[in-house]
PDB file of C-alpha atoms in Angstrom:
ATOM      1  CA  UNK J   1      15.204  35.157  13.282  1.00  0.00           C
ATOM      2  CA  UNK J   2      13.886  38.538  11.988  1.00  0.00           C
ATOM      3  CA  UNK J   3      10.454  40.301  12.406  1.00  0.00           C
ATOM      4  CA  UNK J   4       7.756  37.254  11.600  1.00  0.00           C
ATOM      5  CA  UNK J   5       9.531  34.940  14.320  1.00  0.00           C
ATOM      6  CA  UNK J   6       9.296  32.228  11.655  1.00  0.00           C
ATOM      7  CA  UNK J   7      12.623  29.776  13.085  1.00  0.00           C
ATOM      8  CA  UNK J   8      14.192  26.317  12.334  1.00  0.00           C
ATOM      9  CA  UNK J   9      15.939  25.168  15.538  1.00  0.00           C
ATOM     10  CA  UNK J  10      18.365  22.434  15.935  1.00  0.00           C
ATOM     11  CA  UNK J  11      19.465  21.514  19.197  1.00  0.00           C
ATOM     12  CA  UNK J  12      21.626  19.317  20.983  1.00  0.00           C
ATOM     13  CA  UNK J  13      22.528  18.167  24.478  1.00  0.00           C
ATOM     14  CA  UNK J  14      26.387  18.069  26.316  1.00  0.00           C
ATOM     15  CA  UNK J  15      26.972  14.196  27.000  1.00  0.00           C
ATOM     16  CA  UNK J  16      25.981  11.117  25.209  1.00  0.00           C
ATOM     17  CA  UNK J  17      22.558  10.996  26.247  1.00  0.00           C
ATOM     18  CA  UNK J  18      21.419  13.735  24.883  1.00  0.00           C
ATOM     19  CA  UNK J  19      19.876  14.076  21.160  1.00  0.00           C
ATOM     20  CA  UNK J  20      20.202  16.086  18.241  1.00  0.00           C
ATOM     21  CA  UNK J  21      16.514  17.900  17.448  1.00  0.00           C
ATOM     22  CA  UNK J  22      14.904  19.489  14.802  1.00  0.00           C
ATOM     23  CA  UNK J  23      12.475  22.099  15.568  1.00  0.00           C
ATOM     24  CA  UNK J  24      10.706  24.830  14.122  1.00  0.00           C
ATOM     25  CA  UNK J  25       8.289  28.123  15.889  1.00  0.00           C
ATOM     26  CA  UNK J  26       5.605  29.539  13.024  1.00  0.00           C
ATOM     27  CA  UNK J  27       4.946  32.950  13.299  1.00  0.00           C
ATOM     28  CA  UNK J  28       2.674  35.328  15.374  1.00  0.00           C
ATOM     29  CA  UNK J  29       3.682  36.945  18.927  1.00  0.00           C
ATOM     30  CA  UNK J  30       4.256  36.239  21.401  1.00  0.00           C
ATOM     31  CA  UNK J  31       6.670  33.424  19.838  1.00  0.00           C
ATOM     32  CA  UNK J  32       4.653  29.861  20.726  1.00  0.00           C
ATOM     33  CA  UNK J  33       6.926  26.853  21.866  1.00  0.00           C
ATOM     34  CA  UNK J  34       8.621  25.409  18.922  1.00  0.00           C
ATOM     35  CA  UNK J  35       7.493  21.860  17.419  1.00  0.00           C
ATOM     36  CA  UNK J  36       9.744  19.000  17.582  1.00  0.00           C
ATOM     37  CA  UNK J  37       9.931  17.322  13.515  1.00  0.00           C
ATOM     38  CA  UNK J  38      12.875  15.237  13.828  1.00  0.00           C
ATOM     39  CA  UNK J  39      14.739  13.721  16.289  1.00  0.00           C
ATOM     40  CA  UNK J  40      17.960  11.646  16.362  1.00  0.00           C
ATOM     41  CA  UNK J  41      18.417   9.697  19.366  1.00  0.00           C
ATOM     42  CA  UNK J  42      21.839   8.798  21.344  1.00  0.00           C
ATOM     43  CA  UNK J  43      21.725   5.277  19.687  1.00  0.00           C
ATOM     44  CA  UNK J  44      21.166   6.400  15.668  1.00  0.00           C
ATOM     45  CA  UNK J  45      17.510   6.208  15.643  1.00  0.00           C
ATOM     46  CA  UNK J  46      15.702   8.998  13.674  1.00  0.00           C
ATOM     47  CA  UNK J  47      12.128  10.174  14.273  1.00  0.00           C
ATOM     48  CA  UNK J  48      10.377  12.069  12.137  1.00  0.00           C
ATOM     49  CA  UNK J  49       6.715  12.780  14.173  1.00  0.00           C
ATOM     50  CA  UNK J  50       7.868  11.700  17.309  1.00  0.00           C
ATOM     51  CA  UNK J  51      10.065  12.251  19.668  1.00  0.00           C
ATOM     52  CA  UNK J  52      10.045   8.349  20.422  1.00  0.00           C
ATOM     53  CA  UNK J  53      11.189   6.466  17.297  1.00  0.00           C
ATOM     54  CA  UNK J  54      10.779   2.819  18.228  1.00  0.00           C
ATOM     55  CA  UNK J  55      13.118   1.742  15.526  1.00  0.00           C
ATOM     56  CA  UNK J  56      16.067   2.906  13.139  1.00  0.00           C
ATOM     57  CA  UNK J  57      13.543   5.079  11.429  1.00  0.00           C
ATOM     58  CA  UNK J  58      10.023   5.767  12.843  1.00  0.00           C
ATOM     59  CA  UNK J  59       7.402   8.138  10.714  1.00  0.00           C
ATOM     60  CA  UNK J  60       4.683   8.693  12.835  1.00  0.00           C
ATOM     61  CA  UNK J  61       1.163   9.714  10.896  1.00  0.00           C
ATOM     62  CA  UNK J  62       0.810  12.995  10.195  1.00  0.00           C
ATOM     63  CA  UNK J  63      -3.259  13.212  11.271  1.00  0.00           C
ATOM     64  CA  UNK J  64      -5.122  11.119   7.902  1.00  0.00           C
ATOM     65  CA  UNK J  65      -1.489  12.027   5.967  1.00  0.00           C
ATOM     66  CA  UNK J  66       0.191   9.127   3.898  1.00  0.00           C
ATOM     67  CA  UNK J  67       3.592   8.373   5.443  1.00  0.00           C
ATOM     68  CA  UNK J  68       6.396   8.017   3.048  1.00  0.00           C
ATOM     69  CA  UNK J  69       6.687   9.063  -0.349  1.00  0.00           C
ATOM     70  CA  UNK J  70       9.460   8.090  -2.698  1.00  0.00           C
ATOM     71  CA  UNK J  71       9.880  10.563  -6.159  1.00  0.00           C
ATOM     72  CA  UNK J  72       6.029  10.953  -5.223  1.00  0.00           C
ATOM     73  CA  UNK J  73       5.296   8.313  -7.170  1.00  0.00           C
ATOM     74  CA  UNK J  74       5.172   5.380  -4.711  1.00  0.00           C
ATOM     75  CA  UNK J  75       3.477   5.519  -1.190  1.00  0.00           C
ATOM     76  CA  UNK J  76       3.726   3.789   1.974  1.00  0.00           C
ATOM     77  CA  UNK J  77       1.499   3.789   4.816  1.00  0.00           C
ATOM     78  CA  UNK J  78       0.188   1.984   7.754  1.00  0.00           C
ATOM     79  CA  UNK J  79      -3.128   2.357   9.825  1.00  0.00           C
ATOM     80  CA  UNK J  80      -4.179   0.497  12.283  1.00  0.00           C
ATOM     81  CA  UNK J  81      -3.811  -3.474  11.606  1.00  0.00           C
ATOM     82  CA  UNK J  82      -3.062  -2.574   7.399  1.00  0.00           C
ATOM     83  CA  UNK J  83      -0.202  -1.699   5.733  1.00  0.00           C
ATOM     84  CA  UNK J  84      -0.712   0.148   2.387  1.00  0.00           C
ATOM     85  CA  UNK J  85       2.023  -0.206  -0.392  1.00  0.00           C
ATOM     86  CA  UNK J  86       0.382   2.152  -3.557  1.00  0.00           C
ATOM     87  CA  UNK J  87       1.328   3.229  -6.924  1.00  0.00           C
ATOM     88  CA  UNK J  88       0.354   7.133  -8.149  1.00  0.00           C
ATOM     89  CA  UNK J  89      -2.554   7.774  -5.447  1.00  0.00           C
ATOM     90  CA  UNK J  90      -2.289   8.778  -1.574  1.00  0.00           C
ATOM     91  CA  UNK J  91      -4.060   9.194   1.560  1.00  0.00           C
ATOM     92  CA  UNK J  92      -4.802  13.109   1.724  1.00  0.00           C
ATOM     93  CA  UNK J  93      -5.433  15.702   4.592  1.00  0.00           C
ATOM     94  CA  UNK J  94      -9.033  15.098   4.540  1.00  0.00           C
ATOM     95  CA  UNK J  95      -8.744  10.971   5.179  1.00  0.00           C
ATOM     96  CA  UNK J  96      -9.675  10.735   1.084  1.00  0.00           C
ATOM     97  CA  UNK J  97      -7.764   9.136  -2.098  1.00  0.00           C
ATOM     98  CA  UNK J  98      -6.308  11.553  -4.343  1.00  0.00           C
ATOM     99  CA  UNK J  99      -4.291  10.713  -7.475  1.00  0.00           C
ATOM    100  CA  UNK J 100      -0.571  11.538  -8.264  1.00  0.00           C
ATOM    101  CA  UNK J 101      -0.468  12.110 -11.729  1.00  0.00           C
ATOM    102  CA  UNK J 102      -4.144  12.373 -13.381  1.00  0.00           C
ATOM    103  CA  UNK J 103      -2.933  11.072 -16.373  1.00  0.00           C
ATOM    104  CA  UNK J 104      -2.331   7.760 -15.106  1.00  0.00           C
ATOM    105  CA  UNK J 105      -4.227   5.022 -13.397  1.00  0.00           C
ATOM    106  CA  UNK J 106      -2.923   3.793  -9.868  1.00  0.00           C
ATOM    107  CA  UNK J 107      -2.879   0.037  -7.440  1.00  0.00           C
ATOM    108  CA  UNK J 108      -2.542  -0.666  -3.695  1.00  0.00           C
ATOM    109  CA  UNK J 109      -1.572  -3.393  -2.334  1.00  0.00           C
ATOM    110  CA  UNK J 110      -2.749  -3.901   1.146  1.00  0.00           C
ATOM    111  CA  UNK J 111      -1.442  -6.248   4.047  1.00  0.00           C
ATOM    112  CA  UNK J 112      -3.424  -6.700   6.637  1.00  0.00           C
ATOM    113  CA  UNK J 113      -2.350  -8.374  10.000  1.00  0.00           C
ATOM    114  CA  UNK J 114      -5.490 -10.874   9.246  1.00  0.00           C
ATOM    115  CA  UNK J 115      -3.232 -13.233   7.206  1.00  0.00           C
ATOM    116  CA  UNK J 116      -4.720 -11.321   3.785  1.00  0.00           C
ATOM    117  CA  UNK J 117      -3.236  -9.474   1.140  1.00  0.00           C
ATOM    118  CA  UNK J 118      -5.624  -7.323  -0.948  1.00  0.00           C
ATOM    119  CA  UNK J 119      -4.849  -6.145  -4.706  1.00  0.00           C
ATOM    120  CA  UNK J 120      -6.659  -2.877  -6.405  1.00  0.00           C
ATOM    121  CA  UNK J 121      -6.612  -0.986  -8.734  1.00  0.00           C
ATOM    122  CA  UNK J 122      -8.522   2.170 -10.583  1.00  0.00           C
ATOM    123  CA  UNK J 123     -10.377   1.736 -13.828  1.00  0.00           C
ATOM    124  CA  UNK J 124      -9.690   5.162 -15.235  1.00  0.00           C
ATOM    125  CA  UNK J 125      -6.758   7.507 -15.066  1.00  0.00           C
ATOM    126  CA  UNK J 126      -6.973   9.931 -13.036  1.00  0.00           C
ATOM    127  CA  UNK J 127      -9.700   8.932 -10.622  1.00  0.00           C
ATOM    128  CA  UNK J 128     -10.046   6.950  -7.551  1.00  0.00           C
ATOM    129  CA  UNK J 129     -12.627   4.321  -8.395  1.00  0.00           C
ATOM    130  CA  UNK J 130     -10.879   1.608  -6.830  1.00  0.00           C
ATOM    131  CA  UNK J 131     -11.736  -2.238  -8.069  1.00  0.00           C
ATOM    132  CA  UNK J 132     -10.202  -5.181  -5.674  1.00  0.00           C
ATOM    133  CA  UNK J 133      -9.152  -7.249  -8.053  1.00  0.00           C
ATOM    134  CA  UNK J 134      -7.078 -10.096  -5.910  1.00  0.00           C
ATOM    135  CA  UNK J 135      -7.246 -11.595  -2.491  1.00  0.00           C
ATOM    136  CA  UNK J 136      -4.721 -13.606  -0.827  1.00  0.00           C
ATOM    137  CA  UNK J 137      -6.098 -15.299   2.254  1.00  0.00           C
ATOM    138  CA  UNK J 138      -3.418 -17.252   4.525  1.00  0.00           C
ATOM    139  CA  UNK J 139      -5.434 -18.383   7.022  1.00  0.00           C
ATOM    140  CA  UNK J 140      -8.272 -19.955   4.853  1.00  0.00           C
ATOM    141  CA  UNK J 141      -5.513 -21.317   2.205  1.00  0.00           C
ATOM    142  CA  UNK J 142      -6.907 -19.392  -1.059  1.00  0.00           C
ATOM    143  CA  UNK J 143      -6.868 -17.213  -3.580  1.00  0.00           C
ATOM    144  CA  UNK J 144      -9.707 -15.141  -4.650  1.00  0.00           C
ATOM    145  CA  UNK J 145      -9.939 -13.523  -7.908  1.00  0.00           C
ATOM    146  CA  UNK J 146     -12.676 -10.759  -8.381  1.00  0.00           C
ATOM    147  CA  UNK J 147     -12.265  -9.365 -11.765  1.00  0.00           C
ATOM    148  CA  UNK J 148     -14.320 -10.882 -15.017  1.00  0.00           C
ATOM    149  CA  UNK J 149     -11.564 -12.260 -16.702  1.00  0.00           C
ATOM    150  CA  UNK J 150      -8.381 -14.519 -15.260  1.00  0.00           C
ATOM    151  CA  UNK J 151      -6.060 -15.954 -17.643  1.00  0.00           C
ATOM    152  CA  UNK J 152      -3.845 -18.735 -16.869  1.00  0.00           C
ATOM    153  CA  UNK J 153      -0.537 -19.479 -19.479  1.00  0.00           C
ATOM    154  CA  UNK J 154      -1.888 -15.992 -21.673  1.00  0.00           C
ATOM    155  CA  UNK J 155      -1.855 -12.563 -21.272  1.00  0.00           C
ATOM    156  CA  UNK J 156      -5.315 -11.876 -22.914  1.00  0.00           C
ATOM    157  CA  UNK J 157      -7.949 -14.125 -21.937  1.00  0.00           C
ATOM    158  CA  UNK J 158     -10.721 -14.519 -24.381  1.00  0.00           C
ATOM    159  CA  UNK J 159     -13.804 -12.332 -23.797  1.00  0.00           C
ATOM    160  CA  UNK J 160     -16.128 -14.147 -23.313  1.00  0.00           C
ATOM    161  CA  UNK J 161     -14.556 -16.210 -20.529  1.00  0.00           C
ATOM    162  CA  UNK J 162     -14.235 -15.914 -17.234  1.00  0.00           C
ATOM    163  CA  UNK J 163     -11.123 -18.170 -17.326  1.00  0.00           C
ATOM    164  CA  UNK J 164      -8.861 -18.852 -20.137  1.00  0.00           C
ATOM    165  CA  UNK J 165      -6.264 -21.561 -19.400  1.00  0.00           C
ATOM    166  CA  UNK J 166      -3.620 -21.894 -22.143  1.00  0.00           C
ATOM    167  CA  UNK J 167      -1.570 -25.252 -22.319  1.00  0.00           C
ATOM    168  CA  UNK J 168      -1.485 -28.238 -20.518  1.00  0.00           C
ATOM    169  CA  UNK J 169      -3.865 -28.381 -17.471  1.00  0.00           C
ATOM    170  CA  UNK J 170      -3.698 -31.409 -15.473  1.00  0.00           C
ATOM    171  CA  UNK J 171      -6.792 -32.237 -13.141  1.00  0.00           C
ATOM    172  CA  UNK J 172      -5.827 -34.590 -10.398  1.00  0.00           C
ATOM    173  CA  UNK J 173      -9.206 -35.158  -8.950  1.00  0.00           C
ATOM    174  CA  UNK J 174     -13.112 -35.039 -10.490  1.00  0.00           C
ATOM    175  CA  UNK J 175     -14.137 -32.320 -12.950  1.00  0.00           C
ATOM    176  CA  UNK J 176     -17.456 -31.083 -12.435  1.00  0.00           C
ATOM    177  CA  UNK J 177     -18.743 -28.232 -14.808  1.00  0.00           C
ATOM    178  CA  UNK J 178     -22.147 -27.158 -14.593  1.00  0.00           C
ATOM    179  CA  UNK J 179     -23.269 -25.845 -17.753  1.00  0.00           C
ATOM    180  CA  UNK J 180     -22.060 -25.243 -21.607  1.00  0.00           C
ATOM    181  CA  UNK J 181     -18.429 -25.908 -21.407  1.00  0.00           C
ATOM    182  CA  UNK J 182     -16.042 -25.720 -24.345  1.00  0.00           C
ATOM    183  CA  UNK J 183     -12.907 -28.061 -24.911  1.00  0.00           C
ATOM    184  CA  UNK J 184     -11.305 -26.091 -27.892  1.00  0.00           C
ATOM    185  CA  UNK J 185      -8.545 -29.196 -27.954  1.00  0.00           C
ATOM    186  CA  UNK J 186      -8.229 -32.691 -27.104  1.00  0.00           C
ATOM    187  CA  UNK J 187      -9.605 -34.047 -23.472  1.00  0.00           C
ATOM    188  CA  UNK J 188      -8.003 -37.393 -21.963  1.00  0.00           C
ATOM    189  CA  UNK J 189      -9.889 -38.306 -19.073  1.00  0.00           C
ATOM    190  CA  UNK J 190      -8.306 -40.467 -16.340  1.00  0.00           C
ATOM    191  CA  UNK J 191     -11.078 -39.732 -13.526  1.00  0.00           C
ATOM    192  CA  UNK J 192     -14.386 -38.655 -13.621  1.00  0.00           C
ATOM    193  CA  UNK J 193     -16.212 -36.194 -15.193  1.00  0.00           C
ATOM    194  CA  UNK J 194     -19.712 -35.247 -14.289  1.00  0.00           C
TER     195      UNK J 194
END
């Protein structure tokens, strides 16, 4: 208590049915209702942004807020039919990216109820200019792979290729390349090649 009415409440019921809240009143007279944050129910599930948690734990969205935060490094959070899984960046007030540590460059990973997974990630530290560089799609049965350079059996693929396939490489059907193509090793060919 005291003169700015600024409280943290917890309160609790008298029989089993009851549930154990968190609430808090800001400041300013007359004292407002206080605002519910947490809530545990009767059965053990905690809320935090609702006083309905439809599960063990329920976080509900905090307006354009990013969920969960763990050593505010890694974020979780879920809009609509995506769920976003990120490294050093967040959703902020304002509905826009921001970056955790500006020294360092950050990826999302986000599932979407489609049947896709989408990969990013920023080009340079610091700032939120987002490249997709994978997509996963279920439903059509492929893998899409946006970036300029995919390796396959190496870690650097040459520059000058879009894909750099290191090792053994078996072809079970035809081979069609249209255009220059480079064989820097022996080719055996057991079907066609046009």
């Amino acid at each position: 208590e005291g003169a700015d009415r600024k409280d943290a409440i917890i309160a609790f019921g008298d029989d089993n049915t009851d549930f154990l809240r968190f609430l808090f009143t800001p400041s300013g007279g007359p004292p407002p209702a206080p605002t519910e944050l947490m809530r545990i129910t009767s059965n053990g599930s905690l809320g935090i942004g609702t006083t309905a948690p439809s599960r063990r734990l329920s976080i509900a969205r905090d307006g354009n807020n990013t969920e969960f935060t763990l050593n505010d490094n890694l974020f979780l959070d879920g809009q609509g039919s995506t769920v976003r899984i990120t490294n050093n960046a967040f959703i902020d007030n304002g509905g826009a990216w921001a970056i955790s540590d500006p020294g360092a460059r950050a990826s999302t990973i986000e599932i979407r109820d489609s049947g896709v997974i989408d990969f990013y990630g920023t080009q340079t530290a610091g700032a939120a200019d987002w490249q997709q560089m994978l997509s996963l799609d279920a439903v059509n049965n492929r893998v899409l792979f946006l970036g300029n350079r995919f390796g396959i059996g190496t870690g650097a693929p040459h520059a000058s290729t879009v894909l750099d396939v290191e090792g053994y490489t078996l072809i079970g059907g035809n081979l069609q390349v249209n255009g220059p193509a480079d064989f820097l090793d022996s080719v055996n060919m057991g079907s066609n090649l046009t």
